[in-house]
Coordinates of C-alpha atoms in Angstrom, one line a residue:
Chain A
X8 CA 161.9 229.0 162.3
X9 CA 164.5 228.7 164.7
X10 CA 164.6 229.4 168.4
X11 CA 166.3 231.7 170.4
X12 CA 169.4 229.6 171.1
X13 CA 170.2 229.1 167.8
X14 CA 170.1 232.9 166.9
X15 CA 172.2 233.8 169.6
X16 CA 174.8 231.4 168.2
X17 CA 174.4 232.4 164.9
X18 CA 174.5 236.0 165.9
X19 CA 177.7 235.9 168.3
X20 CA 179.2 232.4 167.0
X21 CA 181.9 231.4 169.6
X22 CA 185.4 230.3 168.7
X23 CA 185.5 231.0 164.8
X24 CA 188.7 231.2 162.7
X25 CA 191.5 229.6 162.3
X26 CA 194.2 228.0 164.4
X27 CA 197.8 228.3 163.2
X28 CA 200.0 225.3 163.3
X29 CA 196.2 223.4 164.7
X30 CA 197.2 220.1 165.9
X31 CA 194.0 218.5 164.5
X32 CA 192.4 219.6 161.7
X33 CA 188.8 218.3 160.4
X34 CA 187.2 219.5 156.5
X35 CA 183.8 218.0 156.2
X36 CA 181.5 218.9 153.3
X37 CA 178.1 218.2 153.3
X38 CA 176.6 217.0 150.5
X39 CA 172.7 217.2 150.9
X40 CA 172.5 221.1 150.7
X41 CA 176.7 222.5 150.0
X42 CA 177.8 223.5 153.3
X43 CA 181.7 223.6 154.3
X44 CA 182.6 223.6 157.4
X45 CA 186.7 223.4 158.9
X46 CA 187.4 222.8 162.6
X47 CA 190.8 222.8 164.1
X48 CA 192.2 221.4 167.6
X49 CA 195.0 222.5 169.6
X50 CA 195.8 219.5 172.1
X51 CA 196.7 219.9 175.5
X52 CA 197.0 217.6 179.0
X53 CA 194.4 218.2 181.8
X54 CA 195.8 217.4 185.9
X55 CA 195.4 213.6 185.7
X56 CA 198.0 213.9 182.3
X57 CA 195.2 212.7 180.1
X58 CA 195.1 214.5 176.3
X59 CA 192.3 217.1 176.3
X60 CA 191.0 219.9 173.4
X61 CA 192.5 222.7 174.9
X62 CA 191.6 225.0 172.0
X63 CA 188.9 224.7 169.1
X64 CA 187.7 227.1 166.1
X65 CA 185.9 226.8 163.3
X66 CA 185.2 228.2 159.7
X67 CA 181.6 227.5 158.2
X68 CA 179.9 228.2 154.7
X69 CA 176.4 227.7 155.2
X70 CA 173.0 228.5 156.6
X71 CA 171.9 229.6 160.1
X72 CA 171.5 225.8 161.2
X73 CA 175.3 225.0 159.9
X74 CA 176.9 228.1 161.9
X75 CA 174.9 227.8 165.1
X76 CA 176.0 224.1 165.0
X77 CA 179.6 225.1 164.7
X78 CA 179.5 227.0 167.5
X79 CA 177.9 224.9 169.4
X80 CA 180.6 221.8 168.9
X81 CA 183.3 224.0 170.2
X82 CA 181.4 225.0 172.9
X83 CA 180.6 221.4 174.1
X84 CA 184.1 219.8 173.0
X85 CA 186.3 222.3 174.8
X86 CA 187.8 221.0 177.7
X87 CA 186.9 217.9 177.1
X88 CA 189.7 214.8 176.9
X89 CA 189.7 213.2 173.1
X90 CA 187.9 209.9 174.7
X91 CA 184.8 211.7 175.8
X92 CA 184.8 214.1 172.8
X93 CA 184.9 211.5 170.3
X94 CA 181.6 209.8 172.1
X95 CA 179.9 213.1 170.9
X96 CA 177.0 212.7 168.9
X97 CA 174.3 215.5 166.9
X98 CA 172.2 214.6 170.0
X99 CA 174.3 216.2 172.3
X100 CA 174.1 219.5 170.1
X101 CA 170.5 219.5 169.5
X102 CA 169.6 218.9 173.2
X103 CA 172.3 222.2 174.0
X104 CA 170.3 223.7 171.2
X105 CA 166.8 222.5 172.9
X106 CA 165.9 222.3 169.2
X107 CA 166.7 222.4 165.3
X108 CA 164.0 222.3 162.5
X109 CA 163.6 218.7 161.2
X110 CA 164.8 219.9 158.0
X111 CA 168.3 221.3 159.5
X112 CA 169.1 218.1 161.8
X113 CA 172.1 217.0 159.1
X114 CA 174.0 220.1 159.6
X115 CA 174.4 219.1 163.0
X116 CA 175.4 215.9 161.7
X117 CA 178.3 217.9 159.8
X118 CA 179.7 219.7 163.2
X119 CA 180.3 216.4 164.8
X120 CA 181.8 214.8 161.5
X121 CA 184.1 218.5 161.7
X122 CA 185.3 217.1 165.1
X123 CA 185.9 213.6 164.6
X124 CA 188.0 214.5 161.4
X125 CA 189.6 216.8 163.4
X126 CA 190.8 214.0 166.2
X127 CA 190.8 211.9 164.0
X128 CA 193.7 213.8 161.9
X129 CA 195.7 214.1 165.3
X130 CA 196.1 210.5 166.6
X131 CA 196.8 209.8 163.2
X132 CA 199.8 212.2 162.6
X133 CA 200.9 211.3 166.1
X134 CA 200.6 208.1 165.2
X135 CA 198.5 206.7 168.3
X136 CA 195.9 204.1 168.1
X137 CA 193.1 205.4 166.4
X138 CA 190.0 203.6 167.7
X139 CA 187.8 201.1 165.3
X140 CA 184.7 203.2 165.3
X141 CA 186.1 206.3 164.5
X142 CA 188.6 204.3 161.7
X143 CA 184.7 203.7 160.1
X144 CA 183.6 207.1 160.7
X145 CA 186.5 208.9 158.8
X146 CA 185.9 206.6 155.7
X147 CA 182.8 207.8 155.0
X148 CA 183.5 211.1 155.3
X149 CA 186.4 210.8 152.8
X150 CA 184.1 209.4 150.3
X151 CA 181.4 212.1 150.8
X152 CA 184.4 214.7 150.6
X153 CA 185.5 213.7 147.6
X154 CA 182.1 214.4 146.2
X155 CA 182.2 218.1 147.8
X156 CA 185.7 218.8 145.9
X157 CA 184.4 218.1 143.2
X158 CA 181.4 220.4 143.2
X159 CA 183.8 223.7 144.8
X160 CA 186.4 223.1 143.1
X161 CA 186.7 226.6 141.6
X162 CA 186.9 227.6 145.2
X163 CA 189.3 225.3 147.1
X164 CA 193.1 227.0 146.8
Chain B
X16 CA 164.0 246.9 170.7
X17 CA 165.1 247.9 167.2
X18 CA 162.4 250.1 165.7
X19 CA 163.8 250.3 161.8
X20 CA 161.9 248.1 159.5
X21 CA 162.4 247.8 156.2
X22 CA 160.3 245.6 154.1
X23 CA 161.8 244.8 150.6
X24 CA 159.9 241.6 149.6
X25 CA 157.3 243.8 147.8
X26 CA 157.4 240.4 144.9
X27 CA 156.2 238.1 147.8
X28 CA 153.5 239.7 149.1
X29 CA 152.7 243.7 149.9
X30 CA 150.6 245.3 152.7
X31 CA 147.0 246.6 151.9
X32 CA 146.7 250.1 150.4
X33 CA 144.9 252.2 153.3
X34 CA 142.2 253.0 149.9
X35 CA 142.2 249.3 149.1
X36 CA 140.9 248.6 153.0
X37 CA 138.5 251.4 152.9
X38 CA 136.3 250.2 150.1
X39 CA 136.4 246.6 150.8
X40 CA 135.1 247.0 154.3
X41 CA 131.5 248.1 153.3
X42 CA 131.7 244.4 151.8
X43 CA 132.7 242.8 154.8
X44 CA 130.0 244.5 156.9
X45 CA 126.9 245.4 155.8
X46 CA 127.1 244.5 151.7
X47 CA 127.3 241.1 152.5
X48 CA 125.0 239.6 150.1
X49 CA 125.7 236.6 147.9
X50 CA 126.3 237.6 144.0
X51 CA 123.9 235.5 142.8
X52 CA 121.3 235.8 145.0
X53 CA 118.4 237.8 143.2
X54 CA 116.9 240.5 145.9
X55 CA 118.6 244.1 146.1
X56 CA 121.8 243.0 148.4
X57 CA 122.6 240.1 146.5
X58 CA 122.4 242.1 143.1
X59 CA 124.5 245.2 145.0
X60 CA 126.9 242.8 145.2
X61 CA 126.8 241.8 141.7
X62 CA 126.7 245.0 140.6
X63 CA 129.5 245.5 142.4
X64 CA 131.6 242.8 141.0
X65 CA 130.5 243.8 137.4
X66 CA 131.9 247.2 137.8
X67 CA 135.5 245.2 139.1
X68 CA 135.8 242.7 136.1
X69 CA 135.1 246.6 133.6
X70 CA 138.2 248.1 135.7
X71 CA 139.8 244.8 135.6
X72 CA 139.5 244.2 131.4
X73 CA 140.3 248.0 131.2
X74 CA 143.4 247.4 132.8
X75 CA 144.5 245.0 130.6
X76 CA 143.1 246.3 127.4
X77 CA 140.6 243.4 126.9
X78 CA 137.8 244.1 124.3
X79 CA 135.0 242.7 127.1
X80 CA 135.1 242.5 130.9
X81 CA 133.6 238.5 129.8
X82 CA 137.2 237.8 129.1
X83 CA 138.1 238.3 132.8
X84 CA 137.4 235.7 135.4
X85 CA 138.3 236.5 139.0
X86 CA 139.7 233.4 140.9
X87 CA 141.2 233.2 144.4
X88 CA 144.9 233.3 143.6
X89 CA 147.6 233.3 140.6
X90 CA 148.0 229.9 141.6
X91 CA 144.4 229.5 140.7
X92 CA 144.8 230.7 137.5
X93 CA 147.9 229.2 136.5
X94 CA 146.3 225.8 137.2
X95 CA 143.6 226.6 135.8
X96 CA 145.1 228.4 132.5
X97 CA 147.6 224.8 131.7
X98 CA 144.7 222.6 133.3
X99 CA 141.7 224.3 131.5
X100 CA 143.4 224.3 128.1
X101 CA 145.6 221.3 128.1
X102 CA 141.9 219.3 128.9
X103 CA 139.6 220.8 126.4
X104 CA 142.1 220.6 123.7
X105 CA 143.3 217.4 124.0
X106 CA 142.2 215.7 120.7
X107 CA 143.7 218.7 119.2
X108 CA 147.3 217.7 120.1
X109 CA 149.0 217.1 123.9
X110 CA 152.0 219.2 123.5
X111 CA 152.9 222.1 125.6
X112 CA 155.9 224.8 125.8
X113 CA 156.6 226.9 129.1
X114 CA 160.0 228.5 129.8
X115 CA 162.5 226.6 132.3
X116 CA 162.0 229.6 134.7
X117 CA 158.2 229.7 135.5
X118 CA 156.7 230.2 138.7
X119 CA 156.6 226.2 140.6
X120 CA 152.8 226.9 140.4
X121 CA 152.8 226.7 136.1
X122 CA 156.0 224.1 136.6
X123 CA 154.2 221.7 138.5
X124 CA 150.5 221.9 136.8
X125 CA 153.2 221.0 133.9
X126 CA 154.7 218.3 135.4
X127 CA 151.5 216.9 136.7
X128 CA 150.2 217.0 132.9
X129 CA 152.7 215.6 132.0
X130 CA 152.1 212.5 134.3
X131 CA 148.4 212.3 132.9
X132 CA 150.2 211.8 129.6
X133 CA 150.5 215.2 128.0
X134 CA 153.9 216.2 126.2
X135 CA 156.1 219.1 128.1
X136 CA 158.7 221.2 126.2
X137 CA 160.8 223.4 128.7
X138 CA 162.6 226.2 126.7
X139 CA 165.7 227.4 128.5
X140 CA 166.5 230.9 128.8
X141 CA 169.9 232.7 128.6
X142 CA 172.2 233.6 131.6
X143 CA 170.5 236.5 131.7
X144 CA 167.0 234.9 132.0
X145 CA 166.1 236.3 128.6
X146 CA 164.0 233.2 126.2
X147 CA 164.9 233.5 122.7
X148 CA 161.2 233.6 120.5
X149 CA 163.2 231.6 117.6
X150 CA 164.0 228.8 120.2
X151 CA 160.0 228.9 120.9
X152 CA 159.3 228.8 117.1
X153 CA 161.6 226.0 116.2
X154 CA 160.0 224.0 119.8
X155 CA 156.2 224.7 118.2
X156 CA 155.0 221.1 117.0
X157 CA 151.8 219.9 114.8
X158 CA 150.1 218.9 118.1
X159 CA 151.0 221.3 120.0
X160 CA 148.0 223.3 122.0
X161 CA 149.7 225.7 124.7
X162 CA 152.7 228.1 125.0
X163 CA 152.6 229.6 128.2
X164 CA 155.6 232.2 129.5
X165 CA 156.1 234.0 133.0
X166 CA 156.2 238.2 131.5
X167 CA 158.6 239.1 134.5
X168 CA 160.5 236.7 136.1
X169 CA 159.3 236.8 140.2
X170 CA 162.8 235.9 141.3
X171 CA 165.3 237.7 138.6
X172 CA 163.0 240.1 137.1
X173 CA 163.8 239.5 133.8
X174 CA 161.5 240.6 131.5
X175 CA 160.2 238.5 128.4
X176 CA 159.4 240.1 125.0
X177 CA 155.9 238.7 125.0
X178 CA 154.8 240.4 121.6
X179 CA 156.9 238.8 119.4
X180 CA 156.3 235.5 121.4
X181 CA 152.9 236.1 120.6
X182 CA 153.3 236.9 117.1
X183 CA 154.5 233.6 116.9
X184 CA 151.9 231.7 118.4
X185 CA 149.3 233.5 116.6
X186 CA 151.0 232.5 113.4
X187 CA 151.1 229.1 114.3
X188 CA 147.5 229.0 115.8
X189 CA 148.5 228.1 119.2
X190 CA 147.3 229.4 122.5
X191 CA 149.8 231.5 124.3
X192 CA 149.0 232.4 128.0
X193 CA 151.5 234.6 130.4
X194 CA 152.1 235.0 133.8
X195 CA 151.6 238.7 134.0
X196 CA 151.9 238.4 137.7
X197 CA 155.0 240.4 138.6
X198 CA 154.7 242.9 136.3
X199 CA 150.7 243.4 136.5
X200 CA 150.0 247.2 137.8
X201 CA 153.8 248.2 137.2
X202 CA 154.3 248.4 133.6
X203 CA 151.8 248.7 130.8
X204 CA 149.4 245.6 130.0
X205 CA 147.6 245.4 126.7
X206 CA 146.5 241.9 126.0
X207 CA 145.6 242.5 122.3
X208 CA 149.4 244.1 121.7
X209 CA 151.1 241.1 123.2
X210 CA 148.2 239.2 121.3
X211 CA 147.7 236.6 124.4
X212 CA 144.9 234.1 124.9
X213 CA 145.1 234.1 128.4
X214 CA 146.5 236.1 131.5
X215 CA 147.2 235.5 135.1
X216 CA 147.2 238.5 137.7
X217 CA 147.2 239.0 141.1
X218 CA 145.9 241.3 144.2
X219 CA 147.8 241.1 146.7
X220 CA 151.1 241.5 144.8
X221 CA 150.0 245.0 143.7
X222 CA 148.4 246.3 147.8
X223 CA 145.5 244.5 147.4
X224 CA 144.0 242.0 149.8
X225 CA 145.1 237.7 149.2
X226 CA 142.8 235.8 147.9
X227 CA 141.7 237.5 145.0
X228 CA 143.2 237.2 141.1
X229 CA 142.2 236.8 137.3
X230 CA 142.5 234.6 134.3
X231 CA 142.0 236.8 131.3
X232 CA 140.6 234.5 128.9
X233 CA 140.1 236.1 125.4
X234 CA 136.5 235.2 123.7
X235 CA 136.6 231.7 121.8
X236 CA 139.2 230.4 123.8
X237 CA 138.1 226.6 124.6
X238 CA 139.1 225.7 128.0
X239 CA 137.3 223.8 130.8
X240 CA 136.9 225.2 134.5
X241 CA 139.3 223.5 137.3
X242 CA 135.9 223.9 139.6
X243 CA 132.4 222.7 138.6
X244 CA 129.4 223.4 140.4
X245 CA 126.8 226.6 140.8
X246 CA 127.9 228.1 138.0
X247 CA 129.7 231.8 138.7
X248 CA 132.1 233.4 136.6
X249 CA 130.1 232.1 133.1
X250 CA 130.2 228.8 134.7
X251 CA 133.9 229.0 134.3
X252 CA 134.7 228.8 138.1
X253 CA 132.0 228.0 140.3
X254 CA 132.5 228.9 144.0
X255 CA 130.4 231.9 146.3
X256 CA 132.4 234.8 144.6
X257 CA 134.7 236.7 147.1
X258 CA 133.1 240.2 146.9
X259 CA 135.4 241.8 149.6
X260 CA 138.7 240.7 148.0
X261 CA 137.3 241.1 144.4
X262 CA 136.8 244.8 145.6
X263 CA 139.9 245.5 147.0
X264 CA 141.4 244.0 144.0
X265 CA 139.3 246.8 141.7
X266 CA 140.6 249.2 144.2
X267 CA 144.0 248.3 143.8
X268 CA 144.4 248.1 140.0
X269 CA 142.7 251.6 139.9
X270 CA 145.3 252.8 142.1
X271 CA 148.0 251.5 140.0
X272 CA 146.6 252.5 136.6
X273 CA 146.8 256.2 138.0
X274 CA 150.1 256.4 139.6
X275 CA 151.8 254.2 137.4
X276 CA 154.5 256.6 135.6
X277 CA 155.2 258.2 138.5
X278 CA 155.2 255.2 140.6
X279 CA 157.1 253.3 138.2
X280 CA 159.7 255.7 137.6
X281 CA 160.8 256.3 141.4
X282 CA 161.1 252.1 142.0
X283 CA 163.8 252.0 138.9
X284 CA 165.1 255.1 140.5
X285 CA 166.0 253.4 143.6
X286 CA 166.7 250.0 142.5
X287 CA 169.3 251.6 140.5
X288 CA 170.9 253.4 143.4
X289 CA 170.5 249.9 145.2
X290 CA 172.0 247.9 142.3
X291 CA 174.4 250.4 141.4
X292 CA 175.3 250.9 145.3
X293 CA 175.6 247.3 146.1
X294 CA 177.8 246.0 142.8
X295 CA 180.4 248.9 144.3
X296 CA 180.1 248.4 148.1
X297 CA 180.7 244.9 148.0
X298 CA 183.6 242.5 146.2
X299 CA 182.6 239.7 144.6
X300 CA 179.2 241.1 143.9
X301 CA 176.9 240.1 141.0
X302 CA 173.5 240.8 140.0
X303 CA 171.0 238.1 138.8
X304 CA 168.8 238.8 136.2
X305 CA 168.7 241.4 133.1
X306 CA 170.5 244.7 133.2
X307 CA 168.1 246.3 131.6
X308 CA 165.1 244.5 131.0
X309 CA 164.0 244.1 134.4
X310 CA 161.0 244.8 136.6
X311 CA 161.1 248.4 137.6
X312 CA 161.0 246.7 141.4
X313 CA 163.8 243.8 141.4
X314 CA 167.6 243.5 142.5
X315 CA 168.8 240.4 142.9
X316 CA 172.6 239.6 143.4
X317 CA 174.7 236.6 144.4
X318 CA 177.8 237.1 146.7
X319 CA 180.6 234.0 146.5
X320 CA 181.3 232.5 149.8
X321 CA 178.4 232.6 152.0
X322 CA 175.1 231.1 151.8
X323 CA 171.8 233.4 151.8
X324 CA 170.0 232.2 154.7
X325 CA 172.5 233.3 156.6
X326 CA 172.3 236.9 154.7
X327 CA 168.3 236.6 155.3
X328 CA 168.5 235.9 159.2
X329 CA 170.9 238.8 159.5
X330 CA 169.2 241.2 157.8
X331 CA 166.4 240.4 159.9
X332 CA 168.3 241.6 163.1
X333 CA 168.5 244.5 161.3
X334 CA 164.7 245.0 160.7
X335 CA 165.1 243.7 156.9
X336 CA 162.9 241.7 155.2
X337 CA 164.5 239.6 152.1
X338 CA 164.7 236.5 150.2
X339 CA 166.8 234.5 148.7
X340 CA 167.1 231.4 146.0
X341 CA 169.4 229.4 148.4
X342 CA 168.7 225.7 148.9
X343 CA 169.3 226.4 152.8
X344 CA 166.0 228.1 152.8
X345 CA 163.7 225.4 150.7
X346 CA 162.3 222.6 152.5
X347 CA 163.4 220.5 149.4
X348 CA 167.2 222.0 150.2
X349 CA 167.7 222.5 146.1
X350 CA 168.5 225.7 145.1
X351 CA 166.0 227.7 142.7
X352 CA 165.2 226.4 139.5
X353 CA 165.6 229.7 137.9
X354 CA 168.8 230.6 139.2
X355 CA 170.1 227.3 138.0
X356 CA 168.5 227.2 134.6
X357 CA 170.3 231.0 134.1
X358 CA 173.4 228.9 134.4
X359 CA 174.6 229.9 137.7
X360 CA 176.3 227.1 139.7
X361 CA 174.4 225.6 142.5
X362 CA 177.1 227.0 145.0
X363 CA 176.7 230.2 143.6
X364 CA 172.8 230.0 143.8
X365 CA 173.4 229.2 147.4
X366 CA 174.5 233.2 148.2
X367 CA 171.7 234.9 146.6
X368 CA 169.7 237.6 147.7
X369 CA 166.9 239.3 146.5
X370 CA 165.7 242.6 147.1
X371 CA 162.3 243.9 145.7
X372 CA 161.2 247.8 146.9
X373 CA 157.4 248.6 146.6
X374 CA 154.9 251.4 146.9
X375 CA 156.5 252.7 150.2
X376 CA 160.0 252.1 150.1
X377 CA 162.3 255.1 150.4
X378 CA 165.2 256.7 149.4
X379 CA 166.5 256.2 153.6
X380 CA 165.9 252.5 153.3
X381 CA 168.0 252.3 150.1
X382 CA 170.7 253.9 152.5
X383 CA 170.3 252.1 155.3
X384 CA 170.3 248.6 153.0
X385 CA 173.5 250.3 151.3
X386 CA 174.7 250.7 154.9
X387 CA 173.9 247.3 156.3
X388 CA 174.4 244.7 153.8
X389 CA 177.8 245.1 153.4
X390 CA 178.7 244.7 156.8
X391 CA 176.6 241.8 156.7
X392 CA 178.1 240.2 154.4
X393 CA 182.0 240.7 155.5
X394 CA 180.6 238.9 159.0
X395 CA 179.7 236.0 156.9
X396 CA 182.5 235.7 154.9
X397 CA 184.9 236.5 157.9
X398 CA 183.1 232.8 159.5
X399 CA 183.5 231.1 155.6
X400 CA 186.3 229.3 155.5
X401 CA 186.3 230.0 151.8
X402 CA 188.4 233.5 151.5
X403 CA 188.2 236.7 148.9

């Protein structure tokens, strides 16, 4: 069911685990089929002094689709400065993926979700202008979060 | 290339037994002839088949091979068991019992009844999968026609005590059908002990070929066929019979009926060791299903913080063929009924794994699954942000 790409992510995921002291950190939960994933940021400056993700890792409790998605998102958002990573969308991980089943497309949803929390969590710690769109994003995501809590709370320390 | 395969999803589906092949092939070469067709290969044929449904009611203990009627799959026979029954006895009452852990083919025919306007009771087991006969008795109405209960449970194993679930039908004088299925060829079947009207079994769960099953119906039970037309099987289920399969079935159940004890004794052997093996290898372990009264073939576990797709995929790089009841792996992304109705959260659900060893499993593949799965499972839950 899925291709080669995937499997090689899922096999040999890149960048997982935690980052200590992570200047960004994301928690998304998604709520059609249970999967958790956390991604955190460490944020640097590139030559032209702009903010970039200098370093990215991720934790995921879920299927093939959700951990082959992870990877993927650090993969594509390293290096890049936090303007062009929050433009990210799940099409820009299913066309690095060439494909996922119709029935997995959400989880990519969740790996970009992951990463916008994650920014999003920076700007607003360093209290820097957080732009309108991804003001929107984050609210939905809390509200689908709060759902997920509720459902793993047993598990959540 | 990786050259070890180990297949342990014996409850899904099994490979053909090497005797099974050998004598359906005459019937797929030159004893081609129609069943009913009245020169010599048409009546070779039927004779044939005839000499099946004998092996076939002598399995089961029926008093005539009449009482079986082969049909193309348990799904068949399942519809065709609710269906048949729930049709013909309609003016007698619209109320029917099955268990909240049946196979989706007996859930659905349910749930489709029920849309036609027939009543359905779902009786709920306990977290072990085990359905209480009292909570049966006390669900058994005035217009109630059907009580029909899965004997082994095909994802926990669990396995029902159909006798004194019969005993109560029979005293109420209501039909009671089973979905002998899982444990058909690997434990002991008498229909007139377990004092069913009806009973669904496969072939290719037991090394015989797909497309080939039965609905034991016992002799004055009123049902009408799902398929009308030229008559076969009594005029129960009209459709060219399928000789080959219908052979290899014969073949099959044979096979079983003589290596049975022996047979049956090595599987509980090494599911044991597997069970026994796994619960100590790995933390936060836990098995699904009965301790004890289980299918001599079935393990099934759940592990907390991973999610059994993810198991599945990686015991397929390792040559091993699984399942599991993880909403990840259903197109409908809900985890299984049965896990759920045993009580088990749906998170919990999400990290099972079954494991069901067959005819040619081995005592290295139980070691080599010992060896595997645990390392499989730390990789997992190393990626989970979710910690032991």
């Amino acid at each position: 069911m899925y291709n080669k790409k995937v499997l090689q992510h899922f096999k040999n995921p890149h960048n997982f685990g935690k980052i200590p002291n992570a200047d960004g950190e994301g928690q998304v939960g998604n709520i059609v089929c249970g999967d958790v994933m956390n991604l955190y940021l460490k944020i640097g400056k590139n030559k032209k002094e702009e903010e970039i993700i200098k370093e990215i890792k991720f934790e995921t409790f879920g299927c093939v689709a959700a951990i082959a998605t992870s990877s993927i998102i650090t993969d594509i958002a390293k290096g890049k400065t936090i303007a062009e990573a929050i433009k990210l969308n799940k099409d820009n991980i299913i066309d690095t993926l060439e494909e996922l089943p119709p029935v997995k497309i959400h989880c990519s949803v969740l790996a970009i979700d992951a990463l916008q929390e994650a920014i999003y969590e920076y700007l607003k710690k360093n209290k820097k202008t957080i732009p309108q769109e991804l003001e929107k994003h984050h609210q939905r995501i809390q509200n689908e979060k709060k759902m997920i809590e509720k459902k793993y709370a047993g598990w959540i320390e | 290339m990786r050259t070890k395969q180990v297949y342990l999803d014996y409850a899904a589906t099994t490979p053909i037994d090497p005797r099974v092949l050998k004598a359906m092939l005459p019937y797929l070469k030159e004893k081609f002839g129609n069943s009913i067709s009245l020169y010599r290969l048409g009546q070779e044929s039927k004779k044939a088949l005839e000499k099946t449904r004998l092996i076939a009611a002598q399995a089961i203990k029926a008093i005539s091979k009449e009482e079986i009627i082969f049909t193309s799959s348990a799904t068949e026979s399942n519809n065709f068991a609710l269906k048949g029954i729930a049709f013909a006895n309609q003016k007698r009452g619209k109320h029917i019992i099955i268990s909240s852990i049946e196979h989706d083919c007996i859930l659905k025919s349910a749930l489709w009844l029920e849309k036609q306007g027939f009543k359905i009771t779902q009786i709920k087991p306990d977290k072990y999968g085990l359905i209480d006969p009292k909570e049966i008795e006390k669900a058994i109405k005035k217009n109630t026609i059907l009580v029909s209960i899965i004997h082994g449970n095909n994802e926990i194993g669990t396995i029902q005590p159909i006798e004194k679930i019969g005993d109560i039908c029979q005293k109420k004088g209501v039909y009671f059908h089973t979905d002998a299925v899982q444990t058909f060829g690997k434990i002991p079947i008498n229909v007139q002990k377990m004092k069913v009207n009806l009973l669904t079994a496969s072939s290719h769960k037991i090394y015989g070929p797909k497309g080939a099953a039965l609905l034991y119906i016992k002799k004055g039970t009123k049902i009408d066929p799902l398929l009308h037309g030229g008559a076969h099987e009594f005029g129960l289920r009209s459709s060219t019979v399928n000789i080959p399969a219908i052979i290899g079935f014969g073949k099959a159940i044979e096979i079983c009926q003589k290596q049975m004890k022996t047979e049956t004794k090595k599987l509980i052997q090494l599911r044991d060791q597997l069970i026994k093996g796994i619960l100590k290898k790995i933390p936060q372990s836990h098995l699904n299903g009965h301790p004890k009264k289980r299918l001599p073939n079935n393990a099934n576990f759940w592990f907390s913080f991973i999610e059994g797709e993810s198991i599945i995929t990686s015991l397929d790089e390792h040559g091993i063929a699984a399942s599991t009841g993880s909403a990840c792996s259903s197109e409908s992304l809900k985890p299984s009924h049965v896990l759920l109705s045993c009580g088990l959260r749906p998170e919990y659900a999400h990290g099972s794994l079954r494991l069901t060893l067959g005819r040619w499993t081995t005592q290295k593949d139980i070691n080599y699954v010992l060896n595997v799965l645990p390392k499989v499972i730390k990789n997992l839950r190393e990626i989970s942000p979710f910690k032991l």
